[in-house]
Short mmCIF file of N, CA and C in Angstrom, two decimals:
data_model
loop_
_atom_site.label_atom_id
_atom_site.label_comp_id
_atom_site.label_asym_id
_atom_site.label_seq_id
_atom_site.Cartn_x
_atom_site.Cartn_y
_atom_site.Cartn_z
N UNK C 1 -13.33 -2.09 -69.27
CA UNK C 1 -11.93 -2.08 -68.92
C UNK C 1 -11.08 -2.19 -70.17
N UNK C 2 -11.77 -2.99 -71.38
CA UNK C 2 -10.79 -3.04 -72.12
C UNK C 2 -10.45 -2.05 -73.10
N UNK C 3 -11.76 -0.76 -72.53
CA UNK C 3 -11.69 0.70 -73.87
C UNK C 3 -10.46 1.12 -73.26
N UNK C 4 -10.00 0.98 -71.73
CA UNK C 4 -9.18 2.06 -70.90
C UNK C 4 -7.87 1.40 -72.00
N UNK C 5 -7.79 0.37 -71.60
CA UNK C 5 -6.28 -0.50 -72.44
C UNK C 5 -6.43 0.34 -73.96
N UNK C 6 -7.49 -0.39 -74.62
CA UNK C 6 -7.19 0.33 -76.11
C UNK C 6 -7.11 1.57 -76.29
N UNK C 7 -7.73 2.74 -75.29
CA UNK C 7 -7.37 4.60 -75.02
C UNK C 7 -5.53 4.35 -75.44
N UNK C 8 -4.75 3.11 -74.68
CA UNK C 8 -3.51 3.97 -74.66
C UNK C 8 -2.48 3.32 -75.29
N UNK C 9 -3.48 2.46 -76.06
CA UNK C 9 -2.60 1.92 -77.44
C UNK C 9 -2.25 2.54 -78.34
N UNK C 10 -1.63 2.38 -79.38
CA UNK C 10 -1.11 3.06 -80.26
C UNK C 10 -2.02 1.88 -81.89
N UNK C 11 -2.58 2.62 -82.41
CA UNK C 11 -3.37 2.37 -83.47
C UNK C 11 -3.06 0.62 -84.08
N UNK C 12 -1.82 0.21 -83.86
CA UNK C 12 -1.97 -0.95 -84.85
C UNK C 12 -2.00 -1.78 -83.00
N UNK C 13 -2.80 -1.51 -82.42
CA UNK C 13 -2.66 -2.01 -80.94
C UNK C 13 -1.83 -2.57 -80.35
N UNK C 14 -0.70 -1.89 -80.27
CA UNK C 14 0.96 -2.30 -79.08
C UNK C 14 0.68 -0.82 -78.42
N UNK C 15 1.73 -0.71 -77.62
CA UNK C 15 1.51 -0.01 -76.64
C UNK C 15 2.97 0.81 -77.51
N UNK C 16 2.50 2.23 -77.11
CA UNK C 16 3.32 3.18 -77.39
C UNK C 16 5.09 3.48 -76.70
N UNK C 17 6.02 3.96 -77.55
CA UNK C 17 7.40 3.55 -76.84
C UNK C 17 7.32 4.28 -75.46
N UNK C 18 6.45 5.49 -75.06
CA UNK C 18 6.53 5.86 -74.21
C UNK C 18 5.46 5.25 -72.86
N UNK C 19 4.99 4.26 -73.12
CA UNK C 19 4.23 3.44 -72.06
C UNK C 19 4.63 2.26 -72.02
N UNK C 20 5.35 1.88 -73.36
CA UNK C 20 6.04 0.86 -72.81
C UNK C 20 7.49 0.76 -71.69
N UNK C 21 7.85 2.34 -72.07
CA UNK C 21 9.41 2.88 -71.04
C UNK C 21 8.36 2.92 -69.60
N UNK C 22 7.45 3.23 -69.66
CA UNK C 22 6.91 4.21 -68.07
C UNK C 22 6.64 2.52 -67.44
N UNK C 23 6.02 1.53 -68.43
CA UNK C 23 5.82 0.06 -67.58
C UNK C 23 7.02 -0.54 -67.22
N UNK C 24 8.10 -0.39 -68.08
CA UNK C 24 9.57 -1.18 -67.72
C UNK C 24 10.12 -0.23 -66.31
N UNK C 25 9.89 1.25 -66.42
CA UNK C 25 10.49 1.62 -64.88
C UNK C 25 9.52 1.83 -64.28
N UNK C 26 8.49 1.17 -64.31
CA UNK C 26 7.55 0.90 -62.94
C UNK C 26 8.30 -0.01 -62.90
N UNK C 27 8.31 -1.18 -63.30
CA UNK C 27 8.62 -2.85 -63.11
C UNK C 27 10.26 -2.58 -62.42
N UNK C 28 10.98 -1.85 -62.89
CA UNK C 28 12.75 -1.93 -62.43
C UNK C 28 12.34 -1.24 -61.03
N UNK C 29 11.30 -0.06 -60.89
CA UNK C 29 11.16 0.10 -58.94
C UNK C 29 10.49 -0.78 -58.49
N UNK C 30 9.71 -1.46 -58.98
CA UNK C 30 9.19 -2.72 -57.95
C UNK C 30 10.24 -3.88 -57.64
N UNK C 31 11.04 -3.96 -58.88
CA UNK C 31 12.01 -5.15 -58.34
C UNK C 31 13.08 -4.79 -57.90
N UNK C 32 14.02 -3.60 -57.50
CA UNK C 32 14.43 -2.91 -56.69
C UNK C 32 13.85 -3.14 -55.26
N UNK C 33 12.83 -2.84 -55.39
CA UNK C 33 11.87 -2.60 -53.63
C UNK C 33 11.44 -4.23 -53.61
N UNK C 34 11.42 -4.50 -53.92
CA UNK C 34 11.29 -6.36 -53.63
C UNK C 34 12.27 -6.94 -52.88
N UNK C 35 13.71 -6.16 -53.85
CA UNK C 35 14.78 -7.29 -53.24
C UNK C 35 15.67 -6.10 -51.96
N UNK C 36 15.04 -5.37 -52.06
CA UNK C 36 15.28 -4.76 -50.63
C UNK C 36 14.60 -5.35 -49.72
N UNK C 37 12.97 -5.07 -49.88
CA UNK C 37 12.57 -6.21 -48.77
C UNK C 37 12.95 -7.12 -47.91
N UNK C 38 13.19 -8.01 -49.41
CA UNK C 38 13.73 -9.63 -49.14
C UNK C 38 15.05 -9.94 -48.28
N UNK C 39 15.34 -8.26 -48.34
CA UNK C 39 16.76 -8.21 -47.67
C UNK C 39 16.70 -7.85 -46.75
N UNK C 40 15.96 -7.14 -46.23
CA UNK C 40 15.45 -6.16 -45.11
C UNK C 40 14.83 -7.74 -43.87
N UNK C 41 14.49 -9.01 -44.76
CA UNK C 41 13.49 -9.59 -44.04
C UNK C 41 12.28 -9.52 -43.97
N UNK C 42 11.79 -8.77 -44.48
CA UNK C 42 10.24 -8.32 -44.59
C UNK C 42 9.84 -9.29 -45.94
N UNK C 43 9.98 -9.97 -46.81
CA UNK C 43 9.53 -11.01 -47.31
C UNK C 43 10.56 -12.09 -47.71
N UNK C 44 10.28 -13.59 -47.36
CA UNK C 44 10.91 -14.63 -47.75
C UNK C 44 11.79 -14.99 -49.32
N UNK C 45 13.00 -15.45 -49.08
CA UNK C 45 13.20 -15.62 -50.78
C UNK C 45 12.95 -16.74 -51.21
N UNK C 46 11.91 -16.37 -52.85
CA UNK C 46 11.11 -16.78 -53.37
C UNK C 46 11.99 -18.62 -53.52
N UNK C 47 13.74 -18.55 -54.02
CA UNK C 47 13.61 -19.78 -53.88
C UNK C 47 14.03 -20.60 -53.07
N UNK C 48 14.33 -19.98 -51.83
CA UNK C 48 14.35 -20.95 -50.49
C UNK C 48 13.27 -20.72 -49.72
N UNK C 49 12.20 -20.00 -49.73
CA UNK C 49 11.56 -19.47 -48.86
C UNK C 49 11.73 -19.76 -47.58
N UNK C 50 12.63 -18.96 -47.18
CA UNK C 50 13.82 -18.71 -45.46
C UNK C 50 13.76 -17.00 -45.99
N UNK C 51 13.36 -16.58 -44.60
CA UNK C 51 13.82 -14.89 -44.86
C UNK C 51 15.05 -14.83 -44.42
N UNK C 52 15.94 -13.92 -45.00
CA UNK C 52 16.97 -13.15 -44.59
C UNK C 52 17.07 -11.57 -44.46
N UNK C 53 18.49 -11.17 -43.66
CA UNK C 53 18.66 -10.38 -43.42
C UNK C 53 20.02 -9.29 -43.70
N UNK C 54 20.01 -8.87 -44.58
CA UNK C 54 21.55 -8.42 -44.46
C UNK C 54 21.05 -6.70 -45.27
N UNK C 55 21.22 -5.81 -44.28
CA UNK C 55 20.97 -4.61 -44.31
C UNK C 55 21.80 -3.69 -45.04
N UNK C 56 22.85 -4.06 -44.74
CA UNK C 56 23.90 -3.15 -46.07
C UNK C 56 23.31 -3.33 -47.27
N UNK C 57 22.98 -4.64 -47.80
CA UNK C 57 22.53 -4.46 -49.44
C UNK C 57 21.61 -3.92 -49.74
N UNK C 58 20.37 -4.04 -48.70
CA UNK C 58 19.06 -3.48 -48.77
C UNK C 58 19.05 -1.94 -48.66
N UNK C 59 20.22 -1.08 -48.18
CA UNK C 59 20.54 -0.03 -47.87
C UNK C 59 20.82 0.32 -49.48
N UNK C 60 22.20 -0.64 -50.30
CA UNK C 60 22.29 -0.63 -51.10
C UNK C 60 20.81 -0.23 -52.57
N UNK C 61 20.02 -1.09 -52.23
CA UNK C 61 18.67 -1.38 -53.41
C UNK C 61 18.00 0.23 -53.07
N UNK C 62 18.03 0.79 -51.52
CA UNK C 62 17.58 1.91 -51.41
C UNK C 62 17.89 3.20 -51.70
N UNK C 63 19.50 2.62 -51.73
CA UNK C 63 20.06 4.16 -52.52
C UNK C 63 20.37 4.59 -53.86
N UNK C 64 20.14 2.99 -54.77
CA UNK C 64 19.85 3.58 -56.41
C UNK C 64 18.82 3.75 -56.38
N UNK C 65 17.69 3.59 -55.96
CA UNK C 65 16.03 4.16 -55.96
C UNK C 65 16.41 5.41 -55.39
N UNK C 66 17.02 5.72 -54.64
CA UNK C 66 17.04 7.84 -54.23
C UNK C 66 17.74 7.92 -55.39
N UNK C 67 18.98 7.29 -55.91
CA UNK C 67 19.55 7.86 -57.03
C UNK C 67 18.45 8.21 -58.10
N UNK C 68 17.62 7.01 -58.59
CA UNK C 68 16.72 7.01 -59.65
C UNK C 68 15.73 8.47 -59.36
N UNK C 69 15.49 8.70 -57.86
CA UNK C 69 14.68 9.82 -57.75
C UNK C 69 15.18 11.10 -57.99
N UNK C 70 16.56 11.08 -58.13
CA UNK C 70 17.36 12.26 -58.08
C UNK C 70 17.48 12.78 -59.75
N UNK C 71 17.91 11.34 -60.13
CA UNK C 71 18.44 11.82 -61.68
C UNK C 71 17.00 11.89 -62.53
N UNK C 72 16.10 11.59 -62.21
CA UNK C 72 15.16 11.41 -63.04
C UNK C 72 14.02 12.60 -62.30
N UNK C 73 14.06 13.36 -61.77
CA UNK C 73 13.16 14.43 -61.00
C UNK C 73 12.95 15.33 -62.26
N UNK C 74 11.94 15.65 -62.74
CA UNK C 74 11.22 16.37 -63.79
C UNK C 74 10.97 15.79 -65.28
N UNK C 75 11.51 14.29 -64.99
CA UNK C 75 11.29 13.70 -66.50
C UNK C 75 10.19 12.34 -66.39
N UNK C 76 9.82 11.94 -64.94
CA UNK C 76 8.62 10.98 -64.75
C UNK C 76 7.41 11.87 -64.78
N UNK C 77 6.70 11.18 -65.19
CA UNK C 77 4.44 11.41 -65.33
C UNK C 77 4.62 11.55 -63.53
N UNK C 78 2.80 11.74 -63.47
CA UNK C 78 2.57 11.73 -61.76
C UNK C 78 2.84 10.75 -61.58
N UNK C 79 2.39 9.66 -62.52
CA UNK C 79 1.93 7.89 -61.62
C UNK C 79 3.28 7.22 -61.33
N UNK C 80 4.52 7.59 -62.20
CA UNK C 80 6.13 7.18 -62.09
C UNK C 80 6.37 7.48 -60.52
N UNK C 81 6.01 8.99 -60.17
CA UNK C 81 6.69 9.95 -59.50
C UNK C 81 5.86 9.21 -58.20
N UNK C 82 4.60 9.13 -57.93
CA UNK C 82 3.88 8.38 -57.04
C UNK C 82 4.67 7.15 -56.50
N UNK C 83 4.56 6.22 -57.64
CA UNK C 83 5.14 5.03 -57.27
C UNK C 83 6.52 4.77 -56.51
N UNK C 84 7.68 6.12 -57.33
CA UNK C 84 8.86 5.80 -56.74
C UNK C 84 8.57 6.46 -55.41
N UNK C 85 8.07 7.76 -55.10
CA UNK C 85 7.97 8.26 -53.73
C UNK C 85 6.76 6.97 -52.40
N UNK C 86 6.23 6.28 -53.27
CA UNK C 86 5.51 5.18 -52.06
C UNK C 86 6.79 4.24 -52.03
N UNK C 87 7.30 3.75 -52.48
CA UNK C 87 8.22 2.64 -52.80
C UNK C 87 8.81 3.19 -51.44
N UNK C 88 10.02 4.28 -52.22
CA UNK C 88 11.20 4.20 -50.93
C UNK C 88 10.47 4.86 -49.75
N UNK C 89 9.46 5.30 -49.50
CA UNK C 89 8.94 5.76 -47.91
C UNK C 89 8.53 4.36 -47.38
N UNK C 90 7.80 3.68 -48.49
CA UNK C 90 7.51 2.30 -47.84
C UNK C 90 9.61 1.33 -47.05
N UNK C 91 10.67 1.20 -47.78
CA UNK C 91 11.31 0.85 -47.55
C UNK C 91 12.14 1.69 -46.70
N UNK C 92 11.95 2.86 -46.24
CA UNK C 92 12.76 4.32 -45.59
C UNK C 92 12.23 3.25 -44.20
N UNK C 93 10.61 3.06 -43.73
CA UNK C 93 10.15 2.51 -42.65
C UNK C 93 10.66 1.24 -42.04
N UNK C 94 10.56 0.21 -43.49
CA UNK C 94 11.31 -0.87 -43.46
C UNK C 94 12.07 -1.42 -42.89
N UNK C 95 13.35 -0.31 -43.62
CA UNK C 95 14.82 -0.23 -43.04
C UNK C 95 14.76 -0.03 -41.29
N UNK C 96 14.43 1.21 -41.22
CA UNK C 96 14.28 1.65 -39.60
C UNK C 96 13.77 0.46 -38.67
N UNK C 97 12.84 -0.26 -39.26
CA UNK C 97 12.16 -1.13 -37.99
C UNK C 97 13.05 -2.38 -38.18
N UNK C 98 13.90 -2.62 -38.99
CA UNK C 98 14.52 -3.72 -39.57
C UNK C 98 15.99 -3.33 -38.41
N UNK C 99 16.25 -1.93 -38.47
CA UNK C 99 17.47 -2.13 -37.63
C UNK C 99 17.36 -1.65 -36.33
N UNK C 100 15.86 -1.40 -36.17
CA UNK C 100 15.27 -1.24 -34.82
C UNK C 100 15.45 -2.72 -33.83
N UNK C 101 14.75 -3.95 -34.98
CA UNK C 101 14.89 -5.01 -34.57
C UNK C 101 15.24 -6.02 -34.46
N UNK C 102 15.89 -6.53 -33.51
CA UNK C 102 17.16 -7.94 -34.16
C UNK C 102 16.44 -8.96 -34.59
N UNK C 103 17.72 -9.34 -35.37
CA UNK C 103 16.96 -10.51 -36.09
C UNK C 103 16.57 -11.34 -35.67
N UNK C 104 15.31 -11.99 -35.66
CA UNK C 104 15.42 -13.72 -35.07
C UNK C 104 16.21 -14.85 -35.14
N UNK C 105 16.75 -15.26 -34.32
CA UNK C 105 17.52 -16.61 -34.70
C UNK C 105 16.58 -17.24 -35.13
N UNK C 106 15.83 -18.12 -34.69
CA UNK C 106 14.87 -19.11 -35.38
C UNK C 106 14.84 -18.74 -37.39
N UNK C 107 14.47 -17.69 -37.52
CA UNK C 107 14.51 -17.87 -39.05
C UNK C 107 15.62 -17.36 -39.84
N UNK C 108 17.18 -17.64 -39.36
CA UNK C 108 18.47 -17.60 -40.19
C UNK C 108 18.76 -18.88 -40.17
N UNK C 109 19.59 -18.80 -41.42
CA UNK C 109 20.30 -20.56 -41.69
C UNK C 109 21.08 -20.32 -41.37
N UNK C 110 21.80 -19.78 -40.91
CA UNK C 110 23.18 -19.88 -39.76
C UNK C 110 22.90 -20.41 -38.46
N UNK C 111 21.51 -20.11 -38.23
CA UNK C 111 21.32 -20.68 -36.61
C UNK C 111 22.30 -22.10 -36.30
N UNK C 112 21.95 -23.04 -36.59
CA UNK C 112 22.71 -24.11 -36.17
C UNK C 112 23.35 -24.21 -36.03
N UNK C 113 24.50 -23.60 -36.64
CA UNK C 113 25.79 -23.32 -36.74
C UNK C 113 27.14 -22.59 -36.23
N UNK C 114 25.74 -21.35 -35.56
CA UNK C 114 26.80 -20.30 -35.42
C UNK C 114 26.68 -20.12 -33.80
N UNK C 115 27.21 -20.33 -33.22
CA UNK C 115 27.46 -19.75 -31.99
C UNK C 115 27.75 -18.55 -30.96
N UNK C 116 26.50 -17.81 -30.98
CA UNK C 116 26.61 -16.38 -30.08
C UNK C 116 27.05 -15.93 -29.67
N UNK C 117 27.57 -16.85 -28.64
CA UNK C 117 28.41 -16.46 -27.25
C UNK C 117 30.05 -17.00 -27.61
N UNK C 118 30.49 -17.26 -28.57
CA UNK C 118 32.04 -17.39 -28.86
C UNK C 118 31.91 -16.27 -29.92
N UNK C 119 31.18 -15.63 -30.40
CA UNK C 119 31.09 -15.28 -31.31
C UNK C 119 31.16 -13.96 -30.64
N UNK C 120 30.63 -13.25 -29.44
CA UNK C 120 30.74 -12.32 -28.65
C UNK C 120 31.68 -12.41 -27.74
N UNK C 121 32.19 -13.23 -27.81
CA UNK C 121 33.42 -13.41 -26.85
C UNK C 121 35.07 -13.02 -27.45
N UNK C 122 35.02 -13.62 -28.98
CA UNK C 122 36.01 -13.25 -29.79
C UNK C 122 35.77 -12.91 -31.37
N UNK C 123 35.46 -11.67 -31.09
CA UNK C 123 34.80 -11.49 -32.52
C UNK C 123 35.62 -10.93 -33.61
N UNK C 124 37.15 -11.29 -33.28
CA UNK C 124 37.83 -11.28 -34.41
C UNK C 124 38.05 -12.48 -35.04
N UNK C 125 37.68 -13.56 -34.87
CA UNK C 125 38.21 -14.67 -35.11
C UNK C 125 36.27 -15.10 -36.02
N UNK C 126 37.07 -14.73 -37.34
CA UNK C 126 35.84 -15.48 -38.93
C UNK C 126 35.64 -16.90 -38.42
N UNK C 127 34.20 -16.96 -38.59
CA UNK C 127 33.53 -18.25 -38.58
C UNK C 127 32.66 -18.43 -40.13
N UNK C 128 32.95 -17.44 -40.58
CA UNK C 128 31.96 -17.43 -41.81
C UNK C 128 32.75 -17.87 -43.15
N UNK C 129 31.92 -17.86 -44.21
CA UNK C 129 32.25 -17.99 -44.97
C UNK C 129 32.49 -16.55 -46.33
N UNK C 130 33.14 -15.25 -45.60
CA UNK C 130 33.34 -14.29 -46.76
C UNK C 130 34.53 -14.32 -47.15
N UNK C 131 34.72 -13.09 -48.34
CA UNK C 131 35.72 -12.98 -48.52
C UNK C 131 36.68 -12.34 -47.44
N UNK C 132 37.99 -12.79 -47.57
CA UNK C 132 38.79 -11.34 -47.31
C UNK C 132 38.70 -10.36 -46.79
N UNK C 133 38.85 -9.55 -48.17
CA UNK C 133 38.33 -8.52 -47.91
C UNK C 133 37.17 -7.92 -47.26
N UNK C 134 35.78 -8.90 -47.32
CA UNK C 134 34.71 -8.40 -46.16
C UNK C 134 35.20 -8.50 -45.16
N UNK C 135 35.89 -9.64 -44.39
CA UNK C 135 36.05 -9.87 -43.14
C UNK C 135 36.91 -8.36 -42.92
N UNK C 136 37.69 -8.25 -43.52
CA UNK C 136 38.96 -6.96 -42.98
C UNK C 136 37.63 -5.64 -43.31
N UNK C 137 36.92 -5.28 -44.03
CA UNK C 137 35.87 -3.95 -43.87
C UNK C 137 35.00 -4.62 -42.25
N UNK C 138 34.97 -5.42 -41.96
CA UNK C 138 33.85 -5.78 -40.72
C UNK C 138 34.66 -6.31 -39.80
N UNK C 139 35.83 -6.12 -39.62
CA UNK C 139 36.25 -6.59 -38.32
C UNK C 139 35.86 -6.03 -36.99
N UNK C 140 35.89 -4.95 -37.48
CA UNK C 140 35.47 -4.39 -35.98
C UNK C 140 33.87 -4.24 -35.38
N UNK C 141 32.83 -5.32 -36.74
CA UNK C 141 31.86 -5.02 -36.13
C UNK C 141 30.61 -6.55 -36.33
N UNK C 142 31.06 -7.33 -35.43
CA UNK C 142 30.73 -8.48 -35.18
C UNK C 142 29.13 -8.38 -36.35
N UNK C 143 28.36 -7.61 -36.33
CA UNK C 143 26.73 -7.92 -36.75
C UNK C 143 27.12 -7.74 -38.20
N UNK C 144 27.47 -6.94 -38.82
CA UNK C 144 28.19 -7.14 -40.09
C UNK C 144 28.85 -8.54 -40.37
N UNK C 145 29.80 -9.22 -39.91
CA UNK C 145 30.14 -10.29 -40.49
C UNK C 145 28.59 -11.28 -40.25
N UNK C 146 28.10 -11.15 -39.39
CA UNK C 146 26.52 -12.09 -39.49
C UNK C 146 26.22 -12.31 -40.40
N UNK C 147 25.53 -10.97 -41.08
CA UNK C 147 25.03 -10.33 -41.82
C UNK C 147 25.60 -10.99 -43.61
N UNK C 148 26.90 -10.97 -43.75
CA UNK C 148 27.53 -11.62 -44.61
C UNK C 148 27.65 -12.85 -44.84
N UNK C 149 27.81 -13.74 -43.53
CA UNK C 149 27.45 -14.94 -44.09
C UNK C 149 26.22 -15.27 -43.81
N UNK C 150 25.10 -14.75 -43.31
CA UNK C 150 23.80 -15.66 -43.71
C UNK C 150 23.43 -15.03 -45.21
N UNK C 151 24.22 -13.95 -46.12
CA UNK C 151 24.10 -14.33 -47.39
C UNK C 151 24.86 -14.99 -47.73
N UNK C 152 25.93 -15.25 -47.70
CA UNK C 152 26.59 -16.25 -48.45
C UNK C 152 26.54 -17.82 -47.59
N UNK C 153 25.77 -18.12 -47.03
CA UNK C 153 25.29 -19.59 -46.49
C UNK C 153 24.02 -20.15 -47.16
N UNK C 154 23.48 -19.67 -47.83
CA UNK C 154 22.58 -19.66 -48.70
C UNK C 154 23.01 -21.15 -49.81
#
């Protein structure tokens, strides 16, 4: 294993500028697709370990990874091009079953707090903690303001 490593060293043994670029944007799509996840709900954050849920951002982490696939189409190796195309099909699924399925109360930190049924009853009236301006982009759509403060209840 360790001839494969020294094959793609560069003689005074560091790694060449162009494997060291191809390891840094492997590493920037994995942590992209991580914190989509984490957003999606599909894995806990690392320092509360409580999953959350807030789908706009994770939508967000998914659409500079299509960006990254867009602007960068004929200048990644296979193994770049692999990785980013498993990544976002892995999070394309994600997403879908994420807004296929509601969230659990049991694992939001808003649970205690937030009340459903006043909350469906008058869902212009902020119980959360956003800005402003979020509340006025989400007024008209009760799961959005959720969504906002179980990130910012954190």
């Amino acid at each position: 294993m360790s001839d494969t490593i020294k094959d793609h060293e560069a003689p005074g043994g560091e790694l060449t500028r162009e494997q060291l670029q191809s390891a840094l944007f492997a590493q920037l799509v994995m942590q992209q697709a991580n914190l989509a996840m984490m957003l999606l709900g599909k894995v806990p954050n690392p320092e509360t370990g409580q999953s959350m849920r807030d789908l706009e951002a994770a939508k967000l982490f998914i659409d500079q990874l299509e960006m990254l696939e867009a602007k960068t189409k004929g200048n990644l190796n296979k193994d770049e091009v692999a990785l980013l195309k498993q990544s976002l099909m892995a999070l394309r699924m994600a997403f879908v079953d994420a807004v296929e399925t509601p969230a659990p109360p049991a694992k939001t930190a808003e649970t205690p707090t937030s009340p459903s049924a006043s909350e469906t009853a008058s869902p212009a009236k902020p119980e959360n903690e956003t800005a402003p301006a979020e509340d006025a982009s989400a007024a008209g759509e009760p799961e959005s303001r959720k969504r906002y403060s179980k990130k910012f209840s954190l």
